[in-house]
């Protein structure tokens, strides 16, 4: 029985909990305890060895499981096609590793009767690659995070567009020697993997430890039984990334950080701290701590736990003395068992966490100290935030009493030219660009993100939908997650929840995206109920949702979640009319918003003629798209078949004011899924291109999401040799309510914004070289002016770096934008000049890009053609010193950017 519903459409108990403010999880090495005890968390990034493929003559089956036989399928599957039933698989007689891997899931399986018993033995232990004595000196030396596919080359032939035209699939091996000192004898030692793509299997010293199939989740293995303290320990990791397993570029390899954790046998368990807050007001807030303590020794332990709370500054450093304290509590723990500790405290005048610009993302840290026999055995830090989040069906999302409209985007996990290998600075740059546009919310599409990304959203104050699966039991690609969903859905969901439930930025759990079970009636709803029940067991403080592109209000699935998320249905999908009103009528007590909106397509700076007179339409040859060049018009009027322009989306939302907001598909272009041209490398749906350069659409969203920002943006550019005398429509994006356009001083007309109109259009302007200018007004007062001027011949390169100082830690990055400009410094908007990059000083060129979805030049190349006047170089420091990036092109003055690399700040 689900209980009575309160305002917001959730069970009474859960509704009460939605008001709780919650924190975020361990992000750095906690302080160590006294000698002989305490915790160490060591990032093991350097000096890995890597090789593709299994050793020759392999006689043992190292597969996780038997897979369906797949013939190579055609590219260009319709993005919103109905998922299919799973294929039957014959497993009789197969000697696969699944029985040895499944026990890794046991800590996340609630019913002891359903936990897995590991068979005896260590399959694969005789394989040469796992042996400590194997000579791997000829293998590639790599640093983690590592994406084995991103360096290319691109696959220009064959049906590989969906997965990004980079060969991410296949077998890969990683080896690393771990020096475990004799002093670690008696300690618990763990391997924490934040992400490995995919079907990971781990051996230590020739012994099979365990693994994890799902490539996007974080997981832990207990190395303790297999460690030999006092010498070299050989770690070997095998990954098996299937082909036809993804609808986008998944990357390959150990693409997130890997950690070695050393702890006393008595310690806080894995993701064993959960901080919630309630009764939040300006005067005080209650902070509750639930802590799980493990005793991995063979003796009963008497344990004392105390916790202190500190404020954190914007860099995550403690401020002053504790602001509150949870009094010490003693409890016994049986041998090889665990115990649960709970305590609470009050913070006076709390500094609340909330989204800028009207609120600040203030944070605290809970420092829990564990003692046994008067000895500190563990000290565990749990950063968190205090905030009150409510879901109101009429107002939408309310944070700390303030209505926050969701100005959100979806993002896939790749970081453009550096691929799936997570890099904190690259992710931070993306968030900075999105914030400039007015974004305040991110949907993690369609998988658990890198934990460091949530640390960034915590610090920067973004609201987050954390999503776990793209499929359940029905498949979208032949070898996707549906193969392991029956065995692993509970473990994968619980692990994401436990890892992420302390992050204040996370406000909503999504259990799936456009799953095939939308089509299966009550059978699909039953799976949804199971997943929702798991969420409520792990975290009763946040509501649940699933993104629906097919399910209608009268179907069983929408009733199972707390918040209604619809993909494209708000404005209407193809011939289906908008569904906001229908969902509202069926679920008047639930918050409704669009979890995927628009899917507008465009190539930055590519303006195709003639220009449609309509406000929205699908891309077609000669109407928004050019199949020969594989580009889509930057007038921002055309979309995927199931989507629409921003203008149409805005209109649908404004006519239904109960809608809580939207998450646009997508914030950034991403590798793979290049609708409508699957011979390209990357998508067209981003508001920002793959290199991080805003498309014209950026300013349309900015005019809506930052209505107080005084600006006007003109499109297209005004350099069109050969178009003299031809109709060249001019559009303007601005939050003004009136605008007048001039071409070389001649007025083209003054326009007042019409109801449900979101751009100013002059559709019959005749091109002539010179200057186009717009003047705007708002509420009868001058608002903003803007001009576009015809550029002369390309004459020089201008280099601009995003930050002039970076850390010389081998991880920090500088992003250098190269503009091709004329003699007067005006960008040459049609230039495709070939640019050569070189580095002087202690730096290296990581990658180059230009945002062109059709460019098949490998990302590490030091030669890159400009795309419509722009290119990008990514630079990393090797050691401290002065780095200069030099960009050169035939017949042009070179561009130079200076970067100071300093010793990393601690």
PDB file of N, CA and C in Angstrom, residues 68-77 155-163 165 167 169 242-246 475-479:
ATOM      1  N   UNK A  68      24.394 -12.772 -26.922  1.00  0.00           N
ATOM      2  CA  UNK A  68      23.731 -13.108 -28.193  1.00  0.00           C
ATOM      3  C   UNK A  68      24.682 -12.893 -29.362  1.00  0.00           C
ATOM      4  N   UNK A  69      24.523 -13.702 -30.378  1.00  0.00           N
ATOM      5  CA  UNK A  69      25.303 -13.504 -31.591  1.00  0.00           C
ATOM      6  C   UNK A  69      24.699 -12.335 -32.355  1.00  0.00           C
ATOM      7  N   UNK A  70      25.551 -11.381 -32.745  1.00  0.00           N
ATOM      8  CA  UNK A  70      25.062 -10.161 -33.376  1.00  0.00           C
ATOM      9  C   UNK A  70      25.712  -9.998 -34.737  1.00  0.00           C
ATOM     10  N   UNK A  71      24.894  -9.882 -35.748  1.00  0.00           N
ATOM     11  CA  UNK A  71      25.396  -9.464 -37.047  1.00  0.00           C
ATOM     12  C   UNK A  71      25.489  -7.941 -37.039  1.00  0.00           C
ATOM     13  N   UNK A  72      26.447  -7.407 -37.742  1.00  0.00           N
ATOM     14  CA  UNK A  72      26.622  -5.961 -37.748  1.00  0.00           C
ATOM     15  C   UNK A  72      25.354  -5.293 -38.274  1.00  0.00           C
ATOM     16  N   UNK A  73      24.800  -4.399 -37.465  1.00  0.00           N
ATOM     17  CA  UNK A  73      23.532  -3.780 -37.818  1.00  0.00           C
ATOM     18  C   UNK A  73      23.764  -2.448 -38.523  1.00  0.00           C
ATOM     19  N   UNK A  74      22.718  -1.983 -39.168  1.00  0.00           N
ATOM     20  CA  UNK A  74      22.816  -0.723 -39.911  1.00  0.00           C
ATOM     21  C   UNK A  74      22.842   0.455 -38.967  1.00  0.00           C
ATOM     22  N   UNK A  75      23.506   1.530 -39.408  1.00  0.00           N
ATOM     23  CA  UNK A  75      23.582   2.766 -38.629  1.00  0.00           C
ATOM     24  C   UNK A  75      22.309   3.585 -38.843  1.00  0.00           C
ATOM     25  N   UNK A  76      22.141   4.589 -38.004  1.00  0.00           N
ATOM     26  CA  UNK A  76      21.071   5.543 -38.227  1.00  0.00           C
ATOM     27  C   UNK A  76      19.714   5.096 -37.730  1.00  0.00           C
ATOM     28  N   UNK A  77      19.684   4.195 -36.744  1.00  0.00           N
ATOM     29  CA  UNK A  77      18.418   3.791 -36.125  1.00  0.00           C
ATOM     30  C   UNK A  77      17.710   5.033 -35.594  1.00  0.00           C
ATOM     31  N   UNK A 155      36.824   6.113 -37.826  1.00  0.00           N
ATOM     32  CA  UNK A 155      36.429   5.101 -38.804  1.00  0.00           C
ATOM     33  C   UNK A 155      35.479   5.754 -39.800  1.00  0.00           C
ATOM     34  N   UNK A 156      35.998   6.103 -40.952  1.00  0.00           N
ATOM     35  CA  UNK A 156      35.188   6.862 -41.911  1.00  0.00           C
ATOM     36  C   UNK A 156      34.243   5.979 -42.700  1.00  0.00           C
ATOM     37  N   UNK A 157      34.497   4.675 -42.742  1.00  0.00           N
ATOM     38  CA  UNK A 157      33.631   3.757 -43.485  1.00  0.00           C
ATOM     39  C   UNK A 157      32.902   2.847 -42.508  1.00  0.00           C
ATOM     40  N   UNK A 158      31.706   2.395 -42.927  1.00  0.00           N
ATOM     41  CA  UNK A 158      30.963   1.437 -42.133  1.00  0.00           C
ATOM     42  C   UNK A 158      29.989   2.075 -41.168  1.00  0.00           C
ATOM     43  N   UNK A 159      29.137   1.255 -40.577  1.00  0.00           N
ATOM     44  CA  UNK A 159      28.082   1.789 -39.713  1.00  0.00           C
ATOM     45  C   UNK A 159      28.553   1.990 -38.276  1.00  0.00           C
ATOM     46  N   UNK A 160      29.352   3.001 -38.062  1.00  0.00           N
ATOM     47  CA  UNK A 160      29.897   3.228 -36.732  1.00  0.00           C
ATOM     48  C   UNK A 160      29.539   4.611 -36.167  1.00  0.00           C
ATOM     49  N   UNK A 161      28.624   5.337 -36.814  1.00  0.00           N
ATOM     50  CA  UNK A 161      28.339   6.694 -36.380  1.00  0.00           C
ATOM     51  C   UNK A 161      27.698   6.776 -35.017  1.00  0.00           C
ATOM     52  N   UNK A 162      26.823   5.816 -34.700  1.00  0.00           N
ATOM     53  CA  UNK A 162      26.133   5.878 -33.425  1.00  0.00           C
ATOM     54  C   UNK A 162      27.071   5.901 -32.245  1.00  0.00           C
ATOM     55  N   UNK A 163      28.178   5.159 -32.327  1.00  0.00           N
ATOM     56  CA  UNK A 163      29.149   5.107 -31.236  1.00  0.00           C
ATOM     57  C   UNK A 163      30.351   6.020 -31.492  1.00  0.00           C
ATOM     58  N   UNK A 165      32.263   6.753 -34.274  1.00  0.00           N
ATOM     59  CA  UNK A 165      33.306   6.487 -35.276  1.00  0.00           C
ATOM     60  C   UNK A 165      34.697   6.353 -34.664  1.00  0.00           C
ATOM     61  N   UNK A 167      36.915   3.462 -32.345  1.00  0.00           N
ATOM     62  CA  UNK A 167      36.829   2.043 -31.996  1.00  0.00           C
ATOM     63  C   UNK A 167      36.990   1.853 -30.484  1.00  0.00           C
ATOM     64  N   UNK A 169      35.119  -0.363 -28.758  1.00  0.00           N
ATOM     65  CA  UNK A 169      34.804  -1.723 -28.364  1.00  0.00           C
ATOM     66  C   UNK A 169      36.027  -2.620 -28.455  1.00  0.00           C
ATOM     67  N   UNK A 242      31.702  -4.324 -25.245  1.00  0.00           N
ATOM     68  CA  UNK A 242      31.079  -4.958 -26.416  1.00  0.00           C
ATOM     69  C   UNK A 242      30.795  -3.959 -27.534  1.00  0.00           C
ATOM     70  N   UNK A 243      30.834  -4.420 -28.777  1.00  0.00           N
ATOM     71  CA  UNK A 243      30.307  -3.594 -29.860  1.00  0.00           C
ATOM     72  C   UNK A 243      28.791  -3.546 -29.748  1.00  0.00           C
ATOM     73  N   UNK A 244      28.176  -2.608 -30.422  1.00  0.00           N
ATOM     74  CA  UNK A 244      26.710  -2.527 -30.444  1.00  0.00           C
ATOM     75  C   UNK A 244      26.118  -2.513 -29.034  1.00  0.00           C
ATOM     76  N   UNK A 245      26.814  -1.826 -28.122  1.00  0.00           N
ATOM     77  CA  UNK A 245      26.373  -1.803 -26.727  1.00  0.00           C
ATOM     78  C   UNK A 245      25.913  -0.434 -26.277  1.00  0.00           C
ATOM     79  N   UNK A 246      25.945   0.543 -27.178  1.00  0.00           N
ATOM     80  CA  UNK A 246      25.623   1.906 -26.766  1.00  0.00           C
ATOM     81  C   UNK A 246      25.023   2.665 -27.936  1.00  0.00           C
ATOM     82  N   UNK A 475      15.837  -4.060 -24.950  1.00  0.00           N
ATOM     83  CA  UNK A 475      17.095  -3.553 -25.478  1.00  0.00           C
ATOM     84  C   UNK A 475      16.886  -2.413 -26.468  1.00  0.00           C
ATOM     85  N   UNK A 476      17.877  -1.513 -26.522  1.00  0.00           N
ATOM     86  CA  UNK A 476      17.957  -0.472 -27.551  1.00  0.00           C
ATOM     87  C   UNK A 476      19.062  -0.786 -28.553  1.00  0.00           C
ATOM     88  N   UNK A 477      20.116  -1.395 -28.072  1.00  0.00           N
ATOM     89  CA  UNK A 477      21.146  -1.947 -28.951  1.00  0.00           C
ATOM     90  C   UNK A 477      21.357  -3.405 -28.538  1.00  0.00           C
ATOM     91  N   UNK A 478      21.867  -4.253 -29.434  1.00  0.00           N
ATOM     92  CA  UNK A 478      21.875  -5.693 -29.165  1.00  0.00           C
ATOM     93  C   UNK A 478      22.612  -6.117 -27.904  1.00  0.00           C
ATOM     94  N   UNK A 479      23.667  -5.375 -27.515  1.00  0.00           N
ATOM     95  CA  UNK A 479      24.500  -5.818 -26.398  1.00  0.00           C
ATOM     96  C   UNK A 479      24.558  -4.779 -25.285  1.00  0.00           C
TER      97      UNK A 479
END
